Amino acid sequence: MNKPVPERETKAAQRLGFVDCDIHPVQRTPKDLYPYLEARWREHSETFGGHLCQGLSGQLSFPRMMASGMRADAYPSNGGPPGCDLELMQRQHLDLNGCDTGMMVCLSRGGMEERNLEFGAALAHAVNDWQIHDWVEKDRRLKAGIVVPQEYPDFAVREIDARTAQNEAFRQVIVSPRSSEPLGRRKYWPIYEAIARNNLVLGLHPAGAPGGHPSSGTGWGTYYMQEHYTFGTSISGNVVSLITEGVFERFPGLKVALIESGFSWAPSLGWRMDKQWAHMRKETPHLKRPPSEYLREHFWFCTQPMEEPEEPAHLYDVLDWIGWDRLMFSSDYPHWDYDDPRQALSFKMTEAQRAGILRDNASALYRLP
Amino acid sequence: MKLPYAGAIDCDLHPAVPDVAALMPYLDDFWREHLTERYIDHSPFVLASYAQNLPQSARPDWRPKAGVPGADLAILRRDALDAFGTRFAIANVLHGAVALYNADMAAALCKAVNCWIAREWLDREPRLRASILVPPQDVELAVAEIERCAPDPRFVQVLLLVMGDRPLGHRSFWPIYRAAEKHGLPIGIHAGSTFRHAPTGSGWPSYHLEDSVLQASAFEDTLVSFLAEGVLQKFPGTKLVLMESGFAWLPTLLWRTNRSWRGVRTEVPWIDRPPAEIVRDHVRFTLQPFDVPNGDVLNRIIDHVRSDELIVFSTDYPHWQFDGEDALPDGLSDAMLRKILIDNPLSTYPRLRAAAEVDQKAPMREEMAR
C-alpha cells in the first residue's frame, strides 16, 4: 500500500476535474502556528504542550501501520511530515489528478481534544488563520474547514461567525466525533445554530485522540485493527444521537458531511433505528418522522476508504439505498490508505452518476462555483 | 409470516427469575444469609438494558398482568413453545448478576440461576435447553461454572453479554473459550450492557432508543475483537452465536475487515485468511430482532454475505420484536426457511444435534422392540 507512486505526466485530456472532500494539510512543526498564537500560548505550548485524555504523550496510543499512517512517498525531501508541503501536494495530487477543489480537514493541533479549553480555543483559532494564510492564499483550489473545540461552544460560535465573515473559503465546520458527550446533546446545539445561521456544513471526521471514553461501548480494543473499525461505529453513535435528540427538527437546514466514515453502514442503521423507534416512539415525541428519513435528508458520505464488497456489483445495492446524490469523492491525501481518484471509482456507472460522485454532489453541498 | 411448519428450533428465548426468593434454594448458607442481611434479597437484579417496563422488554400481549414477563413456565409453554410448534428452545436467562462488581456474589448468583433453570424449567419441559450463565467478572469462576454445568447435556452454550469490562476477544477471556470448545459449547453473546463504559465512543446517549439501536455497534466491535485477537484460530472449534445483534450490518463488517486486514496484517499475523471467511465459518446470528425492512432486502443481504448458513431462528420471547405469529420475514425461499428454522441451528449446536439424533432413533428402537 505504501509503494512510491511513479509520477505521471498530466495531460489536459486526463484532467478529472473533481472535488476532493478530504485533504489533510499539517504543520511542518508546531512553530508554524506561532505567528497566529499569542505569546502566552506559545509559551504554554513549549512548557506544557498538549493535555489529552490518553496515557501516552506525543504519539497515538494505537500506533498506525506503515509510515505513521502516511503514504511513504508523501514525505517531503526537505523534511517535515506528509501534508506539510503545498508544492509536493500539488505535484503528487492536485495537479497530477486535476483536482478543481480540495476540502481541507485539519486534524492536527486544532485543539479539538485539548483538555485545557482556552488553549484548545487558541490552537483552533491559530489553525484557522494558518489555513487561510499558508494554504488558501497560495492555492485557491483549497477550501477551509473552521476547526472548533466542540467542548467549548461559546468560543466555537464566536469563531464560526467571525470566520464566515472573514473569508468565503470557509465552507464547513470541523468537529471531533470523539466528543465528551454524543454530538446530539443540548450542549452542542449553539454550534449547530451557528452553522445553520452561516449556511455552512457540519463536517465529522474520525480523530486520533480520544475524548475521554473508550472508542467502543465494549471498552478499549487491543489492536489498531479494532481502533480503525471504531471509526465507523463511533460515527454511527453520533449519527443516532444527532437524529434522536431532534437536532434536525430544531435546525431543519443543517447538513452533515461524514468524512472517512464509510457509507455502507448507513442503510442498516436506518432500518434498525426505524424498527426500534416503532416500539419506542413515545420516548422521543419530538421526532416527527421515522429516524431513517432524517438520515436520508441531512447526511452526505465520502468515498474513502472505498467500500469493497466481495462481489463488486453489491455496491450498487448500497448506492441505491443511500442515494447516488449522497456520495462524494475523497482521497484522504496524504494518508496511507489514500484513494486514487482514477482507481477508486472503477465500477460501472452512468456518466451522470460518476460526475455526481466526483464533483456535482460536493459542489451542491458546499455551494462551490 | 407464520412459521410454515412445526419443529422449529428457537435459539433465543428468555425465562426470567421472578425474584431472589426463587434462587434461595440454590444458594449456600453463606450467600442466603448475606443477601438477607444486606436487604438485597428483595432487589430485582434486573439488567438496565432490559428494565421491565421498557416496551422492548415484553410484547404487550406477552406481558403478564402481574409479575415478571417470562417467569411462568405454563405461559411460556402456551405463548412460545406451543404457539410456534417449537421442537427445541434455548433459554437465555438475562440476570443482573453479571453486572455486579463483586465477582464472588456474581458467581454464586450465576450458579443459582443455572441450578434454578435446570430444576424448575428443564426438568419440567423436555423441549427446553439452556445457556450457562457465567460471571465474566472472574474468568476462573466462569470456567468453574462451565465445568460444573457441562456434564448436563441440556446446557447447550455459554452465555455472555456483549458489553462488559472489555472487548470479549481479549486474551483474559480465553480460558472460557478453551473450556467451551472442550465441551462442544458455542459462545452465545447476547445484547445488553453492564455499562462499565459509555455505550458510544462519544459518551452517554440520552435515550433508551439510542442504547437499543447501538447494541449493533457493540456487536460489530466485539466481532472485530474476536477476529483481531485471533480467538478463532486459537480455538478453531469455537462457534459464536450473536443474539439480538441484528444482521443487516454484517456486509459492512465483512467488507471493511477484509479491506483493513490487507493493511494491518503484520499487526495481527494470526489472521491467516480473509476475515469474511472466518466469520462465515464461525459466527451465527439469531433472527430476531429482524432488522431489515422486508424479505427482498434480506435476500439481498444474504447475497452480500455469501452464505445461507448464518441465521438461526429465534422468537426472542417475551421481548417485543414482532406481533402475532409473524416471527419470520416474508419473501424467503422454502429452502432458506428450512435452513433458518432447523438446519442452521442443528449445525450450530452440537448438543442439539445429538438430541435430535436420539429423537430420530427413538421410533426405530420402538420398532425393534416390537
XYZ file of C-alpha atoms in Angstrom, chain A residues 1 62-63 65-66 176-183 185-186 188 211-234 236-238 240-242 244-246 260-269 271-281 283-284 286-287 291 303-311 313-315 317-318 321 336-339, chain B residues 54-56 162-168 170-171 191 193 197-210 212-222 224-229 244-268 270-271 274-277 280 288-293 297 300-301 303-306 320-323:
188
model
C 0.000 0.000 0.000
C -2.799 2.861 18.779
C 0.249 3.374 16.551
C 0.559 0.904 10.450
C 3.112 1.791 7.781
C -14.392 15.942 16.596
C -16.753 12.959 16.759
C -14.760 11.887 19.817
C -16.616 14.368 21.936
C -17.244 14.146 25.669
C -20.973 13.678 25.030
C -22.766 12.288 21.977
C -22.963 15.120 19.485
C -26.797 16.531 23.162
C -28.064 20.034 24.002
C -23.580 21.367 21.276
C -12.384 12.444 24.007
C -12.475 10.714 27.373
C -14.305 7.470 26.555
C -13.150 4.130 25.192
C -13.639 4.091 21.452
C -16.309 1.375 21.773
C -19.146 0.624 24.189
C -17.369 -2.696 24.731
C -14.255 -0.952 26.094
C -10.789 -0.443 24.688
C -9.579 -2.755 21.966
C -6.061 -4.132 21.769
C -5.058 -3.586 18.157
C -5.151 -0.760 15.663
C -7.341 -3.036 13.543
C -10.024 -2.669 16.218
C -9.464 1.039 16.712
C -9.727 1.534 12.965
C -13.081 -0.257 12.887
C -14.474 2.012 15.609
C -14.115 4.983 13.249
C -17.311 3.687 11.666
C -19.146 2.560 14.789
C -18.413 5.745 16.702
C -22.889 5.726 13.917
C -23.315 6.634 17.580
C -23.128 10.309 16.748
C -28.033 8.243 16.050
C -27.572 10.959 18.654
C -27.979 13.866 16.214
C -32.671 11.067 18.144
C -32.125 14.284 20.069
C -34.133 16.172 17.456
C -13.708 8.951 6.070
C -16.526 7.271 7.925
C -17.693 4.756 5.338
C -21.195 4.655 3.917
C -22.333 1.049 3.525
C -23.450 1.000 7.173
C -25.998 3.743 6.639
C -28.904 1.652 5.277
C -28.761 -0.907 8.082
C -28.531 1.827 10.698
C -33.587 0.221 9.215
C -32.571 -0.581 12.774
C -33.486 2.890 14.051
C -36.905 2.691 12.384
C -37.575 -0.750 13.785
C -36.712 0.186 17.368
C -38.412 3.549 17.102
C -41.683 1.915 16.092
C -41.972 0.461 19.602
C -40.356 3.308 21.483
C -41.535 6.468 19.776
C -39.797 8.338 24.341
C -38.925 10.801 21.566
C -40.007 15.473 19.238
C -39.273 13.204 16.264
C -35.405 8.249 12.025
C -15.897 7.563 -0.702
C -12.589 6.884 1.028
C -11.885 4.252 2.263
C -13.872 2.890 -0.658
C -16.200 0.058 0.302
C -15.070 -3.123 -1.419
C -17.718 -5.863 -1.463
C -16.547 -9.368 -2.252
C -18.797 -9.121 -5.313
C -21.806 -5.480 -8.036
C -23.138 -5.471 -4.474
C -22.023 -1.879 -4.206
C -27.444 -2.046 -3.769
C -25.705 0.172 -1.225
C -30.117 2.559 -0.729
C -1.545 5.631 3.841
C -4.971 4.479 2.708
C -5.205 7.231 0.084
C -7.681 6.502 -2.711
C -39.294 -0.847 28.609
C -41.525 -1.582 25.617
C -38.995 -3.941 24.066
C -21.891 -8.067 24.537
C -20.843 -5.032 26.596
C -18.800 -5.653 29.731
C -15.402 -4.694 31.103
C -13.515 -5.088 27.855
C -13.996 -6.490 24.349
C -14.710 -10.205 24.599
C -9.329 -10.228 24.749
C -6.898 -12.892 25.956
C -27.276 -7.857 23.563
C -24.530 -3.844 28.683
C -18.274 2.103 29.738
C -20.400 4.628 27.945
C -22.302 2.870 25.164
C -20.615 5.018 22.497
C -17.115 6.309 21.901
C -18.568 9.769 22.496
C -20.164 9.096 25.839
C -23.639 8.532 27.191
C -26.685 8.980 24.921
C -29.897 10.384 26.346
C -32.485 7.861 25.195
C -33.257 4.162 25.592
C -33.878 4.162 21.847
C -30.221 5.005 21.257
C -31.119 -0.213 21.791
C -30.033 0.821 18.311
C -26.364 0.956 19.273
C -26.283 -2.633 20.516
C -25.472 -3.376 16.873
C -22.289 -1.293 17.026
C -21.194 -3.184 20.138
C -21.655 -6.483 18.301
C -19.575 -5.188 15.410
C -16.761 -4.085 17.701
C -16.965 -7.413 19.549
C -13.733 -7.390 15.249
C -12.221 -8.076 18.670
C -12.585 -11.854 18.170
C -11.028 -11.513 14.719
C -8.152 -9.236 15.700
C -7.221 -11.250 18.783
C -30.310 -9.898 19.270
C -27.446 -8.441 17.300
C -29.299 -7.750 14.087
C -27.808 -8.957 10.829
C -28.069 -6.121 8.308
C -24.758 -4.601 9.414
C -22.787 -7.748 8.598
C -21.922 -6.982 4.947
C -20.239 -3.753 6.016
C -18.208 -5.605 8.621
C -17.093 -8.271 6.156
C -16.086 -5.717 3.524
C -14.331 -3.375 5.915
C -12.391 -6.062 7.771
C -11.390 -7.758 4.504
C -10.033 -4.444 3.303
C -8.405 -3.286 6.524
C -6.802 -6.706 7.053
C -4.752 -6.140 3.897
C -3.277 -3.060 5.563
C -2.897 -4.322 9.132
C -1.975 -7.972 8.693
C 1.512 -7.531 10.117
C -0.161 -6.399 13.344
C -2.415 -9.468 13.520
C -2.595 -14.949 13.086
C -5.406 -13.863 10.762
C -9.786 -13.003 4.718
C -11.844 -12.176 7.822
C -15.114 -12.697 5.922
C -14.250 -16.373 5.520
C -18.774 -17.401 7.715
C -34.913 -11.512 15.985
C -34.814 -8.560 16.141
C -35.069 -8.806 12.416
C -33.560 -5.505 11.283
C -34.282 -5.262 7.565
C -37.458 -3.808 6.072
C -33.838 -6.780 1.229
C -30.007 -9.131 -0.994
C -28.137 -9.093 2.293
C -26.333 -12.479 -1.126
C -23.933 -9.848 0.188
C -22.654 -12.114 2.962
C -22.477 -15.046 0.522
C -41.195 -7.368 21.659
C -39.774 -7.789 18.163
C -42.828 -8.764 16.110
C -46.577 -9.070 16.534
